[in-house]
GROMACS .gro file of N, CA and C in nm:
model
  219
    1UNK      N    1   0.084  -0.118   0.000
    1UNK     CA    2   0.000   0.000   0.000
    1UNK      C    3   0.088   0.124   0.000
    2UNK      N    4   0.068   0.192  -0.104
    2UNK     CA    5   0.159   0.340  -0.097
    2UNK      C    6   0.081   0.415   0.027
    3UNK      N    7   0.234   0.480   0.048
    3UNK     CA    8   0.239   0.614   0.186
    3UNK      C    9   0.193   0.755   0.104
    4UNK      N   10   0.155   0.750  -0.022
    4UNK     CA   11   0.174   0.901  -0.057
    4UNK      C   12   0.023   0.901  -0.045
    5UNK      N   13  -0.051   1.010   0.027
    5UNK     CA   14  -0.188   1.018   0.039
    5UNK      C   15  -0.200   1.092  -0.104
    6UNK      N   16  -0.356   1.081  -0.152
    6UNK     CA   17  -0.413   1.163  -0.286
    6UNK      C   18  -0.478   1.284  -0.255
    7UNK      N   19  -0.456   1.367  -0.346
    7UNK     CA   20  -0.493   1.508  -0.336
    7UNK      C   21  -0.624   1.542  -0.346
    8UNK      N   22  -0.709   1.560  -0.264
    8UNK     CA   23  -0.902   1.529  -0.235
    8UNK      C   24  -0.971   1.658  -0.240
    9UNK      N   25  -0.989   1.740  -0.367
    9UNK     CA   26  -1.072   1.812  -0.353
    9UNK      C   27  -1.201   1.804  -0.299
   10UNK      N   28  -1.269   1.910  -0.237
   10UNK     CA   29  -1.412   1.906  -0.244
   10UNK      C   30  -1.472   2.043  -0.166
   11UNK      N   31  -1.574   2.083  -0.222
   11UNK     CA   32  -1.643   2.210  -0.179
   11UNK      C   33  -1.742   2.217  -0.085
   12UNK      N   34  -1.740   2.137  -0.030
   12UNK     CA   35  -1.865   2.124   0.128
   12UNK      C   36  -1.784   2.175   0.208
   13UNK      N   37  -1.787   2.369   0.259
   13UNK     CA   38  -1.733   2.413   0.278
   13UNK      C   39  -1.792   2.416   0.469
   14UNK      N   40  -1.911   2.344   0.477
   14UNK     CA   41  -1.912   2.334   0.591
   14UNK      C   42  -1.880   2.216   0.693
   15UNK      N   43  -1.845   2.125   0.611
   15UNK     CA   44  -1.718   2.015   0.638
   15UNK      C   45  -1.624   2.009   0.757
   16UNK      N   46  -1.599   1.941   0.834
   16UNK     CA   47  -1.516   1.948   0.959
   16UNK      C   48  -1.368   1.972   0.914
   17UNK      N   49  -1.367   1.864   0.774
   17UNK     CA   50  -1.264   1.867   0.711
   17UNK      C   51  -1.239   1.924   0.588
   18UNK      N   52  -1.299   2.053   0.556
   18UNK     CA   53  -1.266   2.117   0.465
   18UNK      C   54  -1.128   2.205   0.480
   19UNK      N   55  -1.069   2.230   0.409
   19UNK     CA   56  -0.965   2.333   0.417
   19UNK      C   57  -0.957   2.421   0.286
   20UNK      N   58  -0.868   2.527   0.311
   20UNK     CA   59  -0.848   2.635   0.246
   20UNK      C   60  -0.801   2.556   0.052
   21UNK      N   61  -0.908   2.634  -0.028
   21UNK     CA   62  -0.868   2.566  -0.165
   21UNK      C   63  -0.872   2.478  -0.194
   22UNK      N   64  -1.028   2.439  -0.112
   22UNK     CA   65  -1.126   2.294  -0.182
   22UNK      C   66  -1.026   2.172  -0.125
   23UNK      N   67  -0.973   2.201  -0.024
   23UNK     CA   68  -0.873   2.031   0.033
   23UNK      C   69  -0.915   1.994   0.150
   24UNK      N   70  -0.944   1.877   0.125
   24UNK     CA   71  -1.001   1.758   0.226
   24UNK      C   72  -0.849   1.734   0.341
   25UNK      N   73  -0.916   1.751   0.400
   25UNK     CA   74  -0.805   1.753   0.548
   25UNK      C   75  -0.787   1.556   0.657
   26UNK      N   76  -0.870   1.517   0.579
   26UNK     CA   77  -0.940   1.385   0.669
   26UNK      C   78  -0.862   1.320   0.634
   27UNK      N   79  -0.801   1.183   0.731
   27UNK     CA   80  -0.700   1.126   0.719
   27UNK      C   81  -0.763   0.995   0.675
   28UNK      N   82  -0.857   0.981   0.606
   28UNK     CA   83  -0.918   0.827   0.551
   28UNK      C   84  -1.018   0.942   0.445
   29UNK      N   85  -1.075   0.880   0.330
   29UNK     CA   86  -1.152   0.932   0.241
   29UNK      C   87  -1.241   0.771   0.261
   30UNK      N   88  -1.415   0.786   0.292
   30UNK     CA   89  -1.461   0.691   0.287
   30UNK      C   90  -1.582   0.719   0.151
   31UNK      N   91  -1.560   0.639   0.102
   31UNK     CA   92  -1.707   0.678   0.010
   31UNK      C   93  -1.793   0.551  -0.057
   32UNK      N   94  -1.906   0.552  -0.071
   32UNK     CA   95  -2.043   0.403  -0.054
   32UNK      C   96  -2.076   0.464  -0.176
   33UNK      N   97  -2.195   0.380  -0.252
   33UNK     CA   98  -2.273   0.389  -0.358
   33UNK      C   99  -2.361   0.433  -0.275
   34UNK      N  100  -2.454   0.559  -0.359
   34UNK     CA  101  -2.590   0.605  -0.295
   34UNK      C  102  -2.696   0.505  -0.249
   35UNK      N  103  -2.711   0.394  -0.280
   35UNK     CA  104  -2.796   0.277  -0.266
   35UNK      C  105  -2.832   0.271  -0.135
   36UNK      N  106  -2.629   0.242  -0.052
   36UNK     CA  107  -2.632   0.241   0.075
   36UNK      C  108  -2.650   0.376   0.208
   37UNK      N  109  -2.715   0.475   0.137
   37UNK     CA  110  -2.735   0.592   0.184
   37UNK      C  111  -2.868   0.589   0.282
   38UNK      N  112  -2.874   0.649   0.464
   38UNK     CA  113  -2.964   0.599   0.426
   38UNK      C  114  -2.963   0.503   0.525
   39UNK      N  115  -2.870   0.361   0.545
   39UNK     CA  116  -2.906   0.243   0.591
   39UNK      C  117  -2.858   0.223   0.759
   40UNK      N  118  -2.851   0.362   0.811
   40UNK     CA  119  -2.846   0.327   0.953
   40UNK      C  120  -2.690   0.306   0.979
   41UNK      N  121  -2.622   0.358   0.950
   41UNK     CA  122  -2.453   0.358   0.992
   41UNK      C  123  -2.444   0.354   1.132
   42UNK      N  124  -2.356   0.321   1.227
   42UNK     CA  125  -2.339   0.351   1.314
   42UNK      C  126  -2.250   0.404   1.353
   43UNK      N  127  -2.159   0.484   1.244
   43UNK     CA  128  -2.039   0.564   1.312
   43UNK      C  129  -2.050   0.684   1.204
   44UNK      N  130  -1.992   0.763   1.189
   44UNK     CA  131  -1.979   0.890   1.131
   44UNK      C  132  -1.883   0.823   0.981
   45UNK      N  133  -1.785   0.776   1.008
   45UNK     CA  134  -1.707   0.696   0.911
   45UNK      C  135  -1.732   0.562   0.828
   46UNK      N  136  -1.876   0.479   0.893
   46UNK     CA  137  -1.960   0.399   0.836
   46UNK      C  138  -1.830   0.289   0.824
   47UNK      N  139  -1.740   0.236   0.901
   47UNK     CA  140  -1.669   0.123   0.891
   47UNK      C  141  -1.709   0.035   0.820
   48UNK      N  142  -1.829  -0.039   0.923
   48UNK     CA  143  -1.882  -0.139   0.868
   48UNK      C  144  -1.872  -0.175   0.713
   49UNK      N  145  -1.914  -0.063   0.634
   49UNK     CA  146  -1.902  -0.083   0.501
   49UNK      C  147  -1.730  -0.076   0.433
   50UNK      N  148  -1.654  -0.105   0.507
   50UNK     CA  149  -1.545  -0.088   0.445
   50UNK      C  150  -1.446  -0.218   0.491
   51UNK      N  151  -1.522  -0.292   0.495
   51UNK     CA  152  -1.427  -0.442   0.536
   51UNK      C  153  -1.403  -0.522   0.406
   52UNK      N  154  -1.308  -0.580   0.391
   52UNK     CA  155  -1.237  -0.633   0.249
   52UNK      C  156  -1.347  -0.703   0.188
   53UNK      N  157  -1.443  -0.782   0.260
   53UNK     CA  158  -1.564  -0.874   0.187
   53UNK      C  159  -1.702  -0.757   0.104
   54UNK      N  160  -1.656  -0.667   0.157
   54UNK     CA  161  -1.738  -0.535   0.071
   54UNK      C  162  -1.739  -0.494  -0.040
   55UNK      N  163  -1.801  -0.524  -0.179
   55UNK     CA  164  -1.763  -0.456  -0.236
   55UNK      C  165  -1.901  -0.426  -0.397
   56UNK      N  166  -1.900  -0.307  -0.432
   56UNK     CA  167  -1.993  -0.270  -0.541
   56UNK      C  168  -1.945  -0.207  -0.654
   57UNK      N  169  -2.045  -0.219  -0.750
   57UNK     CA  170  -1.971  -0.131  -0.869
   57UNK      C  171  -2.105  -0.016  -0.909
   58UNK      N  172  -2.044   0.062  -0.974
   58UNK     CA  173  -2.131   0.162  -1.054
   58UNK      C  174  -2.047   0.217  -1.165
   59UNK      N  175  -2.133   0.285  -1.239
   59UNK     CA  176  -2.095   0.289  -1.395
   59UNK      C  177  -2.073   0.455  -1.402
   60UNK      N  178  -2.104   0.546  -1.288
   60UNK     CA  179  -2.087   0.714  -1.285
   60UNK      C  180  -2.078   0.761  -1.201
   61UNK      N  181  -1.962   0.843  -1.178
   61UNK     CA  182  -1.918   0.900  -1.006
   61UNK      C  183  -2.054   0.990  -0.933
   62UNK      N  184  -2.152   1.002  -1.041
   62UNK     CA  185  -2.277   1.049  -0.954
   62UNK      C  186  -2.355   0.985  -0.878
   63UNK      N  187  -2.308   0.784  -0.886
   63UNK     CA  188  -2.408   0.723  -0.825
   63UNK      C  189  -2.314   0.696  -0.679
   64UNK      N  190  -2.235   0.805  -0.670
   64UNK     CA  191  -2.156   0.775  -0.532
   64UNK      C  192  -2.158   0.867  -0.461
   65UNK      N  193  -2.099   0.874  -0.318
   65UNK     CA  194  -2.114   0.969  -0.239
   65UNK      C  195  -1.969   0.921  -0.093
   66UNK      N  196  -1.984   1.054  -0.063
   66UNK     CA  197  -1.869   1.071   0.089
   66UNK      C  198  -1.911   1.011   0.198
   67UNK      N  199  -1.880   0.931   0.260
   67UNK     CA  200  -1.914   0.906   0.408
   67UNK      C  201  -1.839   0.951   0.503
   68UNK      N  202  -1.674   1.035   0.433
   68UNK     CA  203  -1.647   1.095   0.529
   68UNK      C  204  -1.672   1.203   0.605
   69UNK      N  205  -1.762   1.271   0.521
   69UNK     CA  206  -1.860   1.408   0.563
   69UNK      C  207  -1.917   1.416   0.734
   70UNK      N  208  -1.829   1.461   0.799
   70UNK     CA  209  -1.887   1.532   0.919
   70UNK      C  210  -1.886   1.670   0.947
   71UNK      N  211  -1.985   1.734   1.005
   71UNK     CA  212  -2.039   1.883   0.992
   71UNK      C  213  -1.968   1.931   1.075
   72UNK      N  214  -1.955   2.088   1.015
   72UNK     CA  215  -1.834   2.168   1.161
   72UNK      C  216  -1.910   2.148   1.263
   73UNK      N  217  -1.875   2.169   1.372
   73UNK     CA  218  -1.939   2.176   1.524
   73UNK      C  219  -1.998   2.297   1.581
   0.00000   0.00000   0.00000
C-alpha cells in the first residue's frame, strides 16, 4: 500500500474537514454507492461498510457519495 496520500478536492465548505482551496483535510476518504445511503450507519465513518468482503460497482461518479462528511461543530 503506498504512503503518498491523494490530493481530495471538495467544496462542502461546511465540512469538519474542509480546508483552504477545496482540500479535504481527513486522514481516511470513505465513500459508498448512494444505494447504501440511508441504511443506519453507526459511526460517522460507516466502517462497517469498508471491510475487504465489501464490495460494489457503478458505472458514474454520480451514483456515489462521501461518508467521510462530518459537519463543523
Amino acid at each position: 500500500m503506498s504512503s503518498v496520500k491523494p490530493l481530495v478536492k471538495c467544496s462542502v465548505s461546511n465540512c469538519h474537514y474542509w480546508g483552504e482551496h477545496n482540500l479535504c483535510r481527513a486522514e481516511e476518504i470513505i465513500i459508498e454507492i448512494d444505494k447504501h445511503v440511508g441504511s443506519g450507519f453507526k459511526e460517522e465513518y460507516a466502517e462497517e461498510m469498508t471491510n475487504e468482503g465489501h464490495h460494489d460497482h457503478v458505472a458514474t461518479s454520480s451514483a456515489t457519495c462521501c461518508l467521510t462528511f462530518k459537519p463543523n461543530s
